[in-house]
Amino acid sequence: MNKFAYLAVTLLLVSAIGLPLFSEVSATTYVGGSLNGNTNWTVSNGPYSLTENLIIYSGETLSIQPGVVVNLRGYQIQVYGGLNAQGTNNNKIYFLSDGFSNSQIVFKSSSYQSCTIDYGVFYSVPITIEGGSPRLSNSYFTGTSFNAVITITSGVATIIDNVISTSNAQHGIHITTGYVTISGNTISGARAQQGFGIYNTGSTAPITANKITNFYSGIYTNKPCVIEQNIITNNINDGIVTEGTSGVIIKNNAINYNKCGISRDADIQNNTIARNTYGLWGQTDNSIIRYNNIVDNTLESIHLTESADVTITNNWWGTTDESTIRNTISDYDAALRPNLGIATFKPFLSSPAYAPAVQPSVVVPTPPPTPSATVTPSPGSNTTYTPTPRPTDYPNPTYSPYPTYPDYSILPIEPTDEPGLFNFSLTDITTAVVIVIAVSVAITIIVILSRMQSNMQKNSY
């Protein structure tokens, strides 16, 4: 046996015995305070557990690999710089609260760097956008004790293709100012007597192709915006309600199985408003209502509440019988409703308008399983910061149509404790012992093989 054979045997032995020793073992990494430069969070160093608020300053970027688990434990990730958390469909990034309602990710007003969260799972971890242009996509959000799962107070945000499942009287998305694109989301409520799928008091941006169900009302807006191609169904009160504004465009939506399809004024065209208790409610002469399918609403097709006359021509009412249509409209009546305006519905369509089909229900995807990564700080490997006590949890706040925001004024606390030079864990010691044994076995085998070759050479002479 020559020297190459020795080498091959040695490599095989080290590979067979040593590979498990050098495999990456997951151990909790504790983080908090300032990020201190561009940082990558990896699966091998995870899960990550916050011991205080984590601050990502301007000019810094935190990148999070697919599969990483982040446990906020009641603290905040405050983003002044960049956050890049891009998972995959089969390898998502998890953000956990550990049961503490104060957990939150906040994009601050000075955040102008690229911020993307894709294929994340947020278990009771809400997001507040105070500025910047973050993109949230393909992610799953569960309910929290905040007034909304996602709150936008400023900035230019993109929220697309997410599942947002709320609890109690929460809003799914609450917009106070800013420009927000909301598209392709499934937003589901808890059928509470308060809470909206989308509560918009500050954006003129489009709301398109969403599925909204099981809220008090599906969409509320008091700002001009385009509401298009949505499925809005099974809400306790309104599918869509507008208030004190003009310039709202509602088109190509399926609005079904709500108490009322659309309340108040808007440009209402090419919608299917069907199988609600009331189809339309409270419109005035500020509304444009045409080319809709207003059919099979159980009590009334339209219910006026003001003295203004309303034109609702060129709609499909499910019939061409004029008296039948008239009986579904609540407007001026000399004896019963003398203070109401007149609803002019002729001419009407003789066949259905071009509009979406009735959608009786929305299928809400189930959340991915919770990873077993809920941790409590304790001495061990990868301890970077001295854990501080977790914040006190608070009961759910009482409902208000406007959100309340936590105090973000907590300054970062620089770490003071360094890991000890001889601070070895039991895992470290065990690994070292096994490596020594493996090397010893390899050396012994080499010596034996060397002697065997030497004896073979002697016998050959």
CSV table of C-alpha atoms in Angstrom, one decimal:
chain,number,residue,atom,x,y,z
A,1,MET,CA,0.0,0.0,0.0
A,2,ASN,CA,1.6,3.3,-1.1
A,3,LYS,CA,1.3,6.8,0.4
A,4,PHE,CA,-1.7,7.6,-1.8
A,5,ALA,CA,-3.6,4.7,-0.3
A,6,TYR,CA,-2.8,5.9,3.2
A,7,LEU,CA,-4.1,9.3,2.3
A,8,ALA,CA,-7.4,7.9,0.9
A,9,VAL,CA,-8.0,5.8,4.0
A,10,THR,CA,-7.3,8.7,6.2
A,11,LEU,CA,-9.7,11.0,4.4
A,12,LEU,CA,-12.4,8.3,4.5
A,13,LEU,CA,-12.0,7.9,8.2
A,14,VAL,CA,-12.0,11.6,9.0
A,15,SER,CA,-15.0,12.0,6.7
A,16,ALA,CA,-17.0,9.2,8.3
A,17,ILE,CA,-16.2,10.3,11.9
A,18,GLY,CA,-15.6,14.0,11.6
A,19,LEU,CA,-18.4,15.3,9.3
A,20,PRO,CA,-21.1,15.2,12.0
A,21,LEU,CA,-18.7,17.1,14.2
A,22,PHE,CA,-18.4,20.0,11.8
A,23,SER,CA,-22.1,20.2,10.9
A,24,GLU,CA,-23.7,23.5,11.8
A,25,VAL,CA,-25.6,23.3,15.1
A,26,SER,CA,-28.4,25.8,15.6
A,27,ALA,CA,-28.0,27.8,18.8
A,28,THR,CA,-29.9,30.9,19.8
A,29,THR,CA,-28.3,34.2,19.1
A,30,TYR,CA,-29.4,37.1,21.3
A,31,VAL,CA,-29.5,40.5,19.7
A,32,GLY,CA,-30.5,44.1,20.7
A,33,GLY,CA,-29.4,47.7,20.6
A,34,SER,CA,-27.7,49.0,17.4
A,35,LEU,CA,-27.1,46.8,14.4
A,36,ASN,CA,-23.4,48.0,14.0
A,37,GLY,CA,-23.1,47.9,10.2
A,38,ASN,CA,-24.5,45.6,7.5
A,39,THR,CA,-25.4,42.3,9.0
A,40,ASN,CA,-26.6,38.9,7.7
A,41,TRP,CA,-28.8,36.6,9.8
A,42,THR,CA,-28.4,32.9,8.9
A,43,VAL,CA,-30.1,29.7,9.7
A,44,SER,CA,-26.9,28.3,11.3
A,45,ASN,CA,-26.8,31.1,13.8
A,46,GLY,CA,-30.5,31.1,14.5
A,47,PRO,CA,-33.0,31.4,16.0
A,48,TYR,CA,-32.5,35.1,16.8
A,49,SER,CA,-34.0,36.4,20.0
A,50,LEU,CA,-34.3,40.1,20.9
A,51,THR,CA,-33.2,41.2,24.4
A,52,GLU,CA,-34.1,44.9,23.7
A,53,ASN,CA,-35.2,47.0,20.8
A,54,LEU,CA,-33.1,46.4,17.7
A,55,ILE,CA,-32.1,49.6,15.8
A,56,ILE,CA,-31.1,49.5,12.1
A,57,TYR,CA,-29.6,52.9,11.4
A,58,SER,CA,-29.5,54.8,8.1
A,59,GLY,CA,-26.8,53.4,5.9
A,60,GLU,CA,-27.1,49.9,7.5
A,61,THR,CA,-28.9,46.9,6.1
A,62,LEU,CA,-30.1,43.8,7.9
A,63,SER,CA,-30.4,40.8,5.6
A,64,ILE,CA,-32.3,37.7,6.8
A,65,GLN,CA,-31.9,34.3,5.0
A,66,PRO,CA,-34.8,32.0,4.2
A,67,GLY,CA,-35.7,29.7,7.1
A,68,VAL,CA,-34.5,32.0,9.8
A,69,VAL,CA,-36.7,32.4,12.9
A,70,VAL,CA,-36.8,35.7,14.7
A,71,ASN,CA,-38.3,36.0,18.2
A,72,LEU,CA,-39.1,39.6,19.1
A,73,ARG,CA,-40.2,38.7,22.6
A,74,GLY,CA,-42.1,42.0,23.1
A,75,TYR,CA,-39.5,44.3,21.5
A,76,GLN,CA,-39.3,46.2,18.3
A,77,ILE,CA,-37.2,46.1,15.2
A,78,GLN,CA,-36.9,49.8,14.2
A,79,VAL,CA,-35.8,50.3,10.6
A,80,TYR,CA,-34.1,53.6,9.8
A,81,GLY,CA,-32.0,51.9,7.2
A,82,GLY,CA,-32.6,48.8,5.1
A,83,LEU,CA,-34.3,45.5,5.9
A,84,ASN,CA,-34.1,42.6,3.4
A,85,ALA,CA,-36.0,39.5,4.5
A,86,GLN,CA,-36.7,37.4,1.5
A,87,GLY,CA,-37.8,33.8,2.1
A,88,THR,CA,-39.2,31.4,-0.4
A,89,ASN,CA,-42.5,29.6,-0.8
A,90,ASN,CA,-40.9,26.4,0.8
A,91,ASN,CA,-38.6,28.1,3.2
A,92,LYS,CA,-40.2,31.1,4.9
A,93,ILE,CA,-38.9,33.5,7.5
A,94,TYR,CA,-40.7,33.5,10.8
A,95,PHE,CA,-41.3,36.4,13.1
A,96,LEU,CA,-42.6,35.4,16.5
A,97,SER,CA,-43.9,37.4,19.5
A,98,ASP,CA,-43.5,34.8,22.2
A,99,GLY,CA,-46.9,35.9,23.5
A,100,PHE,CA,-46.0,39.5,24.1
A,101,SER,CA,-48.3,42.0,22.4
A,102,ASN,CA,-45.7,44.8,22.2
A,103,SER,CA,-43.7,42.9,19.5
A,104,GLN,CA,-43.5,45.0,16.3
A,105,ILE,CA,-41.6,46.0,13.2
A,106,VAL,CA,-41.5,49.7,12.6
A,107,PHE,CA,-40.3,51.3,9.3
A,108,LYS,CA,-39.3,54.8,10.4
A,109,SER,CA,-39.8,58.1,8.6
A,110,SER,CA,-36.1,58.4,7.6
A,111,SER,CA,-35.9,54.9,6.0
A,112,TYR,CA,-35.2,55.5,2.3
A,113,GLN,CA,-33.2,52.4,1.7
A,114,SER,CA,-34.5,49.2,0.1
A,115,CYS,CA,-36.9,47.3,2.4
A,116,THR,CA,-38.4,44.1,1.3
A,117,ILE,CA,-40.2,41.3,3.2
A,118,ASP,CA,-41.2,38.4,1.1
A,119,TYR,CA,-42.5,35.0,2.2
A,120,GLY,CA,-42.6,35.9,5.9
A,121,VAL,CA,-44.8,34.5,8.6
A,122,PHE,CA,-45.8,37.0,11.3
A,123,TYR,CA,-47.3,35.4,14.4
A,124,SER,CA,-48.9,38.4,16.3
A,125,VAL,CA,-46.2,40.7,15.1
A,126,PRO,CA,-47.8,43.8,13.5
A,127,ILE,CA,-46.0,46.2,11.1
A,128,THR,CA,-46.1,50.0,11.3
A,129,ILE,CA,-44.9,52.1,8.3
A,130,GLU,CA,-44.0,55.6,9.3
A,131,GLY,CA,-42.1,56.4,6.1
A,132,GLY,CA,-39.9,55.0,3.4
A,133,SER,CA,-41.1,52.6,0.7
A,134,PRO,CA,-41.2,49.1,2.1
A,135,ARG,CA,-42.7,46.2,0.1
A,136,LEU,CA,-44.6,43.4,1.9
A,137,SER,CA,-45.5,40.5,-0.2
A,138,ASN,CA,-46.4,36.8,-0.1
A,139,SER,CA,-46.5,36.8,3.7
A,140,TYR,CA,-48.9,35.6,6.3
A,141,PHE,CA,-50.0,37.8,9.2
A,142,THR,CA,-52.0,36.7,12.3
A,143,GLY,CA,-54.0,39.0,14.6
A,144,THR,CA,-52.5,41.2,17.3
A,145,SER,CA,-53.7,43.4,20.1
A,146,PHE,CA,-52.9,46.5,18.0
A,147,ASN,CA,-55.7,48.4,16.2
A,148,ALA,CA,-54.5,47.1,12.9
A,149,VAL,CA,-52.2,44.3,11.7
A,150,ILE,CA,-50.5,46.7,9.2
A,151,THR,CA,-50.6,50.5,9.9
A,152,ILE,CA,-49.4,53.1,7.4
A,153,THR,CA,-48.9,56.7,8.7
A,154,SER,CA,-46.6,57.9,5.9
A,155,GLY,CA,-44.4,56.8,3.1
A,156,VAL,CA,-45.0,54.9,-0.2
A,157,ALA,CA,-45.8,51.3,0.7
A,158,THR,CA,-46.6,48.3,-1.4
A,159,ILE,CA,-48.7,45.5,0.1
A,160,ILE,CA,-49.4,42.7,-2.3
A,161,ASP,CA,-50.3,39.0,-2.3
A,162,ASN,CA,-50.4,38.6,1.5
A,163,VAL,CA,-52.8,36.8,3.9
A,164,ILE,CA,-53.9,39.0,6.7
A,165,SER,CA,-56.0,37.2,9.4
A,166,THR,CA,-57.1,39.5,12.2
A,167,SER,CA,-58.6,39.0,15.6
A,168,ASN,CA,-61.1,40.8,17.7
A,169,ALA,CA,-62.1,44.3,16.5
A,170,GLN,CA,-58.9,44.9,14.5
A,171,HIS,CA,-58.5,46.5,11.1
A,172,GLY,CA,-56.6,44.5,8.6
A,173,ILE,CA,-54.8,47.5,7.1
A,174,HIS,CA,-55.2,51.1,8.4
A,175,ILE,CA,-54.0,54.0,6.4
A,176,THR,CA,-53.8,57.5,7.9
A,177,THR,CA,-51.5,59.2,5.3
A,178,GLY,CA,-49.1,58.1,2.5
A,179,TYR,CA,-49.5,56.4,-0.8
A,180,VAL,CA,-50.2,52.7,-0.5
A,181,THR,CA,-50.7,50.1,-3.2
A,182,ILE,CA,-52.9,47.3,-1.9
A,183,SER,CA,-53.4,44.4,-4.3
A,184,GLY,CA,-54.0,40.6,-4.3
A,185,ASN,CA,-54.3,40.2,-0.6
A,186,THR,CA,-56.7,37.9,1.3
A,187,ILE,CA,-57.9,39.9,4.4
A,188,SER,CA,-60.1,38.0,6.9
A,189,GLY,CA,-61.7,39.3,10.1
A,190,ALA,CA,-63.2,37.8,13.2
A,191,ARG,CA,-66.8,38.9,12.5
A,192,ALA,CA,-66.6,41.4,15.4
A,193,GLN,CA,-69.0,44.4,15.6
A,194,GLN,CA,-66.1,46.7,14.9
A,195,GLY,CA,-63.1,46.6,12.5
A,196,PHE,CA,-62.6,47.0,8.8
A,197,GLY,CA,-60.6,45.0,6.3
A,198,ILE,CA,-59.1,48.2,4.9
A,199,TYR,CA,-59.7,51.5,6.8
A,200,ASN,CA,-58.4,54.4,4.7
A,201,THR,CA,-58.4,57.9,6.0
A,202,GLY,CA,-55.3,59.2,4.1
A,203,SER,CA,-54.4,57.5,0.8
A,204,THR,CA,-55.5,58.0,-2.8
A,205,ALA,CA,-53.8,54.8,-4.0
A,206,PRO,CA,-55.5,51.9,-5.7
A,207,ILE,CA,-57.2,49.0,-3.8
A,208,THR,CA,-57.4,46.2,-6.4
A,209,ALA,CA,-58.0,42.4,-6.6
A,210,ASN,CA,-58.2,41.8,-2.9
A,211,LYS,CA,-60.5,39.3,-1.1
A,212,ILE,CA,-62.1,40.8,2.0
A,213,THR,CA,-64.4,38.9,4.3
A,214,ASN,CA,-65.8,38.6,7.9
A,215,PHE,CA,-65.3,42.2,9.0
A,216,TYR,CA,-67.8,44.7,10.4
A,217,SER,CA,-67.3,46.4,7.0
A,218,GLY,CA,-65.0,45.4,4.2
A,219,ILE,CA,-63.6,48.8,3.1
A,220,TYR,CA,-64.0,52.3,4.6
A,221,THR,CA,-62.6,55.3,2.8
A,222,ASN,CA,-63.0,59.1,3.2
A,223,LYS,CA,-60.4,59.8,0.6
A,224,PRO,CA,-60.6,59.6,-3.2
A,225,CYS,CA,-59.3,56.2,-4.4
A,226,VAL,CA,-59.9,53.5,-6.9
A,227,ILE,CA,-61.5,50.3,-5.5
A,228,GLU,CA,-61.4,47.7,-8.4
A,229,GLN,CA,-61.7,43.9,-9.0
A,230,ASN,CA,-62.1,43.0,-5.3
A,231,ILE,CA,-64.3,40.3,-3.8
A,232,ILE,CA,-66.0,41.7,-0.8
A,233,THR,CA,-68.3,39.2,1.0
A,234,ASN,CA,-69.9,38.1,4.3
A,235,ASN,CA,-69.2,41.3,6.2
A,236,ILE,CA,-71.6,42.2,9.1
A,237,ASN,CA,-72.4,45.7,7.8
A,238,ASP,CA,-71.2,47.3,4.6
A,239,GLY,CA,-69.2,45.8,1.8
A,240,ILE,CA,-67.8,49.3,1.0
A,241,VAL,CA,-68.6,52.5,2.8
A,242,THR,CA,-67.5,56.0,1.7
A,243,GLU,CA,-67.9,59.1,3.8
A,244,GLY,CA,-67.6,62.9,3.2
A,245,THR,CA,-65.6,62.6,0.0
A,246,SER,CA,-65.9,62.6,-3.8
A,247,GLY,CA,-63.8,61.0,-6.4
A,248,VAL,CA,-64.1,57.4,-5.1
A,249,ILE,CA,-64.3,55.0,-8.0
A,250,ILE,CA,-65.9,51.6,-7.4
A,251,LYS,CA,-65.8,49.3,-10.4
A,252,ASN,CA,-65.6,45.6,-11.4
A,253,ASN,CA,-66.1,44.3,-7.9
A,254,ALA,CA,-68.2,41.4,-6.6
A,255,ILE,CA,-70.0,42.6,-3.5
A,256,ASN,CA,-72.1,39.9,-2.1
A,257,TYR,CA,-73.7,38.6,1.2
A,258,ASN,CA,-73.1,41.7,3.2
A,259,LYS,CA,-75.8,43.6,5.1
A,260,CYS,CA,-75.4,46.4,2.6
A,261,GLY,CA,-73.4,46.3,-0.6
A,262,ILE,CA,-72.3,49.9,-1.0
A,263,SER,CA,-73.1,52.8,1.3
A,264,ARG,CA,-72.8,56.5,0.4
A,265,ASP,CA,-71.6,58.3,-2.8
A,266,ALA,CA,-69.2,57.1,-5.4
A,267,ASP,CA,-68.7,56.4,-9.1
A,268,ILE,CA,-70.2,52.9,-9.1
A,269,GLN,CA,-69.9,51.0,-12.4
A,270,ASN,CA,-69.7,47.4,-13.6
A,271,ASN,CA,-70.1,45.8,-10.2
A,272,THR,CA,-72.1,42.8,-9.2
A,273,ILE,CA,-74.0,43.9,-6.1
A,274,ALA,CA,-76.0,40.8,-5.2
A,275,ARG,CA,-77.5,38.8,-2.4
A,276,ASN,CA,-76.9,41.5,0.2
A,277,THR,CA,-79.7,42.6,2.5
A,278,TYR,CA,-79.6,46.0,0.9
A,279,GLY,CA,-77.8,46.6,-2.4
A,280,LEU,CA,-77.1,50.3,-2.2
A,281,TRP,CA,-77.7,52.7,0.7
A,282,GLY,CA,-77.7,56.5,1.1
A,283,GLN,CA,-76.6,57.6,-2.3
A,284,THR,CA,-77.3,61.2,-3.6
A,285,ASP,CA,-77.0,63.1,-6.8
A,286,ASN,CA,-73.2,63.0,-6.3
A,287,SER,CA,-73.2,59.3,-7.3
A,288,ILE,CA,-72.8,57.8,-10.8
A,289,ILE,CA,-74.5,54.4,-10.8
A,290,ARG,CA,-74.7,52.5,-14.1
A,291,TYR,CA,-73.9,49.2,-15.8
A,292,ASN,CA,-74.1,47.2,-12.5
A,293,ASN,CA,-75.9,44.0,-11.8
A,294,ILE,CA,-78.0,44.9,-8.7
A,295,VAL,CA,-79.9,41.6,-8.2
A,296,ASP,CA,-81.3,39.3,-5.6
A,297,ASN,CA,-80.8,41.6,-2.6
A,298,THR,CA,-83.2,40.3,0.0
A,299,LEU,CA,-84.9,43.5,1.2
A,300,GLU,CA,-84.1,46.4,-1.1
A,301,SER,CA,-82.0,47.1,-4.2
A,302,ILE,CA,-81.5,50.8,-3.2
A,303,HIS,CA,-82.5,52.7,-0.1
A,304,LEU,CA,-82.3,56.5,-0.2
A,305,THR,CA,-81.8,58.6,2.9
A,306,GLU,CA,-81.5,62.2,1.5
A,307,SER,CA,-83.8,64.6,-0.3
A,308,ALA,CA,-81.6,64.7,-3.4
A,309,ASP,CA,-82.9,62.9,-6.5
A,310,VAL,CA,-80.7,60.0,-7.8
A,311,THR,CA,-80.2,58.7,-11.3
A,312,ILE,CA,-79.6,54.9,-11.4
A,313,THR,CA,-80.2,54.2,-15.1
A,314,ASN,CA,-78.8,51.4,-17.3
A,315,ASN,CA,-78.4,48.8,-14.6
A,316,TRP,CA,-79.5,45.2,-14.6
A,317,TRP,CA,-82.1,44.4,-11.8
A,318,GLY,CA,-82.6,40.7,-12.5
A,319,THR,CA,-85.8,41.4,-14.3
A,320,THR,CA,-87.4,43.6,-17.0
A,321,ASP,CA,-90.7,44.0,-15.1
A,322,GLU,CA,-90.9,47.6,-14.2
A,323,SER,CA,-93.2,47.2,-11.2
A,324,THR,CA,-91.0,44.5,-9.8
A,325,ILE,CA,-87.9,46.8,-10.0
A,326,ARG,CA,-89.9,49.6,-8.5
A,327,ASN,CA,-90.9,47.5,-5.5
A,328,THR,CA,-87.2,47.0,-4.6
A,329,ILE,CA,-86.4,50.7,-4.4
A,330,SER,CA,-87.0,52.9,-1.3
A,331,ASP,CA,-87.3,56.5,-2.4
A,332,TYR,CA,-89.9,59.3,-2.4
A,333,ASP,CA,-93.4,58.3,-1.4
A,334,ALA,CA,-95.9,61.1,-0.8
A,335,ALA,CA,-97.4,59.3,2.2
A,336,LEU,CA,-94.6,57.2,3.6
A,337,ARG,CA,-91.3,59.0,2.6
A,338,PRO,CA,-92.1,62.6,1.7
A,339,ASN,CA,-88.6,63.9,2.5
A,340,LEU,CA,-86.7,61.6,0.2
A,341,GLY,CA,-85.5,62.2,-3.3
A,342,ILE,CA,-86.7,60.3,-6.4
A,343,ALA,CA,-84.6,57.4,-7.8
A,344,THR,CA,-84.9,57.4,-11.6
A,345,PHE,CA,-84.1,53.8,-12.8
A,346,LYS,CA,-85.4,53.9,-16.4
A,347,PRO,CA,-84.0,53.0,-18.9
A,348,PHE,CA,-82.7,49.8,-17.5
A,349,LEU,CA,-80.7,47.0,-19.0
A,350,SER,CA,-82.6,44.0,-20.5
A,351,SER,CA,-79.7,41.6,-19.7
A,352,PRO,CA,-76.8,41.4,-17.2
A,353,ALA,CA,-74.1,44.0,-17.5
A,354,TYR,CA,-70.5,43.0,-17.9
A,355,ALA,CA,-69.4,42.5,-14.3
A,356,PRO,CA,-67.8,39.8,-12.0
A,357,ALA,CA,-69.8,36.7,-11.0
A,358,VAL,CA,-71.3,36.3,-7.5
A,359,GLN,CA,-68.7,35.1,-5.1
A,360,PRO,CA,-70.4,33.4,-2.1
A,361,SER,CA,-67.4,32.9,0.0
A,362,VAL,CA,-63.6,33.5,0.4
A,363,VAL,CA,-61.2,30.6,1.2
A,364,VAL,CA,-58.7,31.9,3.8
A,365,PRO,CA,-55.5,29.9,3.7
A,366,THR,CA,-54.4,28.3,7.0
A,367,PRO,CA,-51.2,29.6,8.6
A,368,PRO,CA,-48.0,27.6,8.3
A,369,PRO,CA,-47.1,25.6,11.4
A,370,THR,CA,-45.4,27.5,14.2
A,371,PRO,CA,-41.7,26.6,14.4
A,372,SER,CA,-40.5,25.2,17.7
A,373,ALA,CA,-38.2,28.2,18.3
A,374,THR,CA,-39.7,30.1,21.2
A,375,VAL,CA,-36.7,30.7,23.4
A,376,THR,CA,-36.0,32.1,26.8
A,377,PRO,CA,-32.5,33.7,27.3
A,378,SER,CA,-30.1,31.6,29.3
A,379,PRO,CA,-26.3,31.4,29.4
A,380,GLY,CA,-24.9,29.4,26.5
A,381,SER,CA,-23.2,29.7,23.2
A,382,ASN,CA,-23.7,32.7,20.8
A,383,THR,CA,-24.7,35.0,23.6
A,384,THR,CA,-23.9,38.4,22.3
A,385,TYR,CA,-25.8,40.7,24.7
A,386,THR,CA,-26.7,40.4,28.3
A,387,PRO,CA,-30.5,39.6,28.3
A,388,THR,CA,-32.6,42.3,29.8
A,389,PRO,CA,-36.1,41.6,31.3
A,390,ARG,CA,-38.9,41.3,28.7
A,391,PRO,CA,-41.4,44.2,28.7
A,392,THR,CA,-44.6,43.9,30.7
A,393,ASP,CA,-47.5,42.7,28.5
A,394,TYR,CA,-50.7,44.7,28.4
A,395,PRO,CA,-54.3,43.7,27.8
A,396,ASN,CA,-56.0,44.3,24.5
A,397,PRO,CA,-56.8,48.0,24.1
A,398,THR,CA,-60.4,49.2,23.8
A,399,TYR,CA,-61.5,49.8,20.2
A,400,SER,CA,-61.0,53.2,18.6
A,401,PRO,CA,-61.5,54.0,14.9
A,402,TYR,CA,-58.0,55.5,15.1
A,403,PRO,CA,-55.0,53.5,16.1
A,404,THR,CA,-52.8,54.2,19.1
A,405,TYR,CA,-49.1,53.9,18.6
A,406,PRO,CA,-46.5,52.6,21.0
A,407,ASP,CA,-43.6,54.9,22.2
A,408,TYR,CA,-40.7,54.5,19.8
A,409,SER,CA,-38.4,56.9,21.8
A,410,ILE,CA,-36.4,54.1,23.5
A,411,LEU,CA,-32.8,54.7,22.7
A,412,PRO,CA,-30.5,51.8,21.9
A,413,ILE,CA,-28.4,50.5,24.7
A,414,GLU,CA,-24.9,49.5,23.8
A,415,PRO,CA,-23.7,46.1,25.0
A,416,THR,CA,-21.4,46.1,28.1
A,417,ASP,CA,-20.6,42.4,28.6
A,418,GLU,CA,-18.2,40.5,26.5
A,419,PRO,CA,-18.1,36.7,26.3
A,420,GLY,CA,-15.5,35.2,28.7
A,421,LEU,CA,-12.3,33.7,27.2
A,422,PHE,CA,-12.9,30.4,28.9
A,423,ASN,CA,-16.7,30.5,28.7
A,424,PHE,CA,-17.0,27.0,27.0
A,425,SER,CA,-20.4,25.3,26.9
A,426,LEU,CA,-20.9,21.6,27.4
A,427,THR,CA,-21.5,21.3,23.6
A,428,ASP,CA,-18.1,22.9,22.9
A,429,ILE,CA,-16.3,20.5,25.3
A,430,THR,CA,-18.0,17.5,23.9
A,431,THR,CA,-17.2,18.5,20.3
A,432,ALA,CA,-13.5,19.0,21.2
A,433,VAL,CA,-13.3,15.6,22.9
A,434,VAL,CA,-14.9,13.8,19.9
A,435,ILE,CA,-12.5,15.5,17.5
A,436,VAL,CA,-9.5,14.4,19.6
A,437,ILE,CA,-10.8,10.8,19.6
A,438,ALA,CA,-11.4,10.9,15.8
A,439,VAL,CA,-7.9,12.2,15.1
A,440,SER,CA,-6.4,9.6,17.5
A,441,VAL,CA,-8.2,6.8,15.7
A,442,ALA,CA,-7.0,8.1,12.3
A,443,ILE,CA,-3.4,8.3,13.5
A,444,THR,CA,-3.5,4.8,15.0
A,445,ILE,CA,-4.8,3.3,11.7
A,446,ILE,CA,-2.1,5.1,9.7
A,447,VAL,CA,0.6,3.7,12.0
A,448,ILE,CA,-0.8,0.2,11.7
A,449,LEU,CA,-1.0,0.4,8.0
A,450,SER,CA,2.5,1.7,7.8
A,451,ARG,CA,3.9,-1.2,9.8
A,452,MET,CA,1.9,-3.6,7.7
A,453,GLN,CA,3.5,-2.2,4.6
A,454,SER,CA,7.0,-2.3,6.1
A,455,ASN,CA,6.6,-6.0,7.0
A,456,MET,CA,5.3,-6.7,3.5
A,457,GLN,CA,8.4,-5.1,2.0
A,458,LYS,CA,10.8,-7.1,4.3
A,459,ASN,CA,9.1,-10.3,3.2
A,460,SER,CA,9.5,-9.5,-0.4
A,461,TYR,CA,13.3,-9.5,-0.1
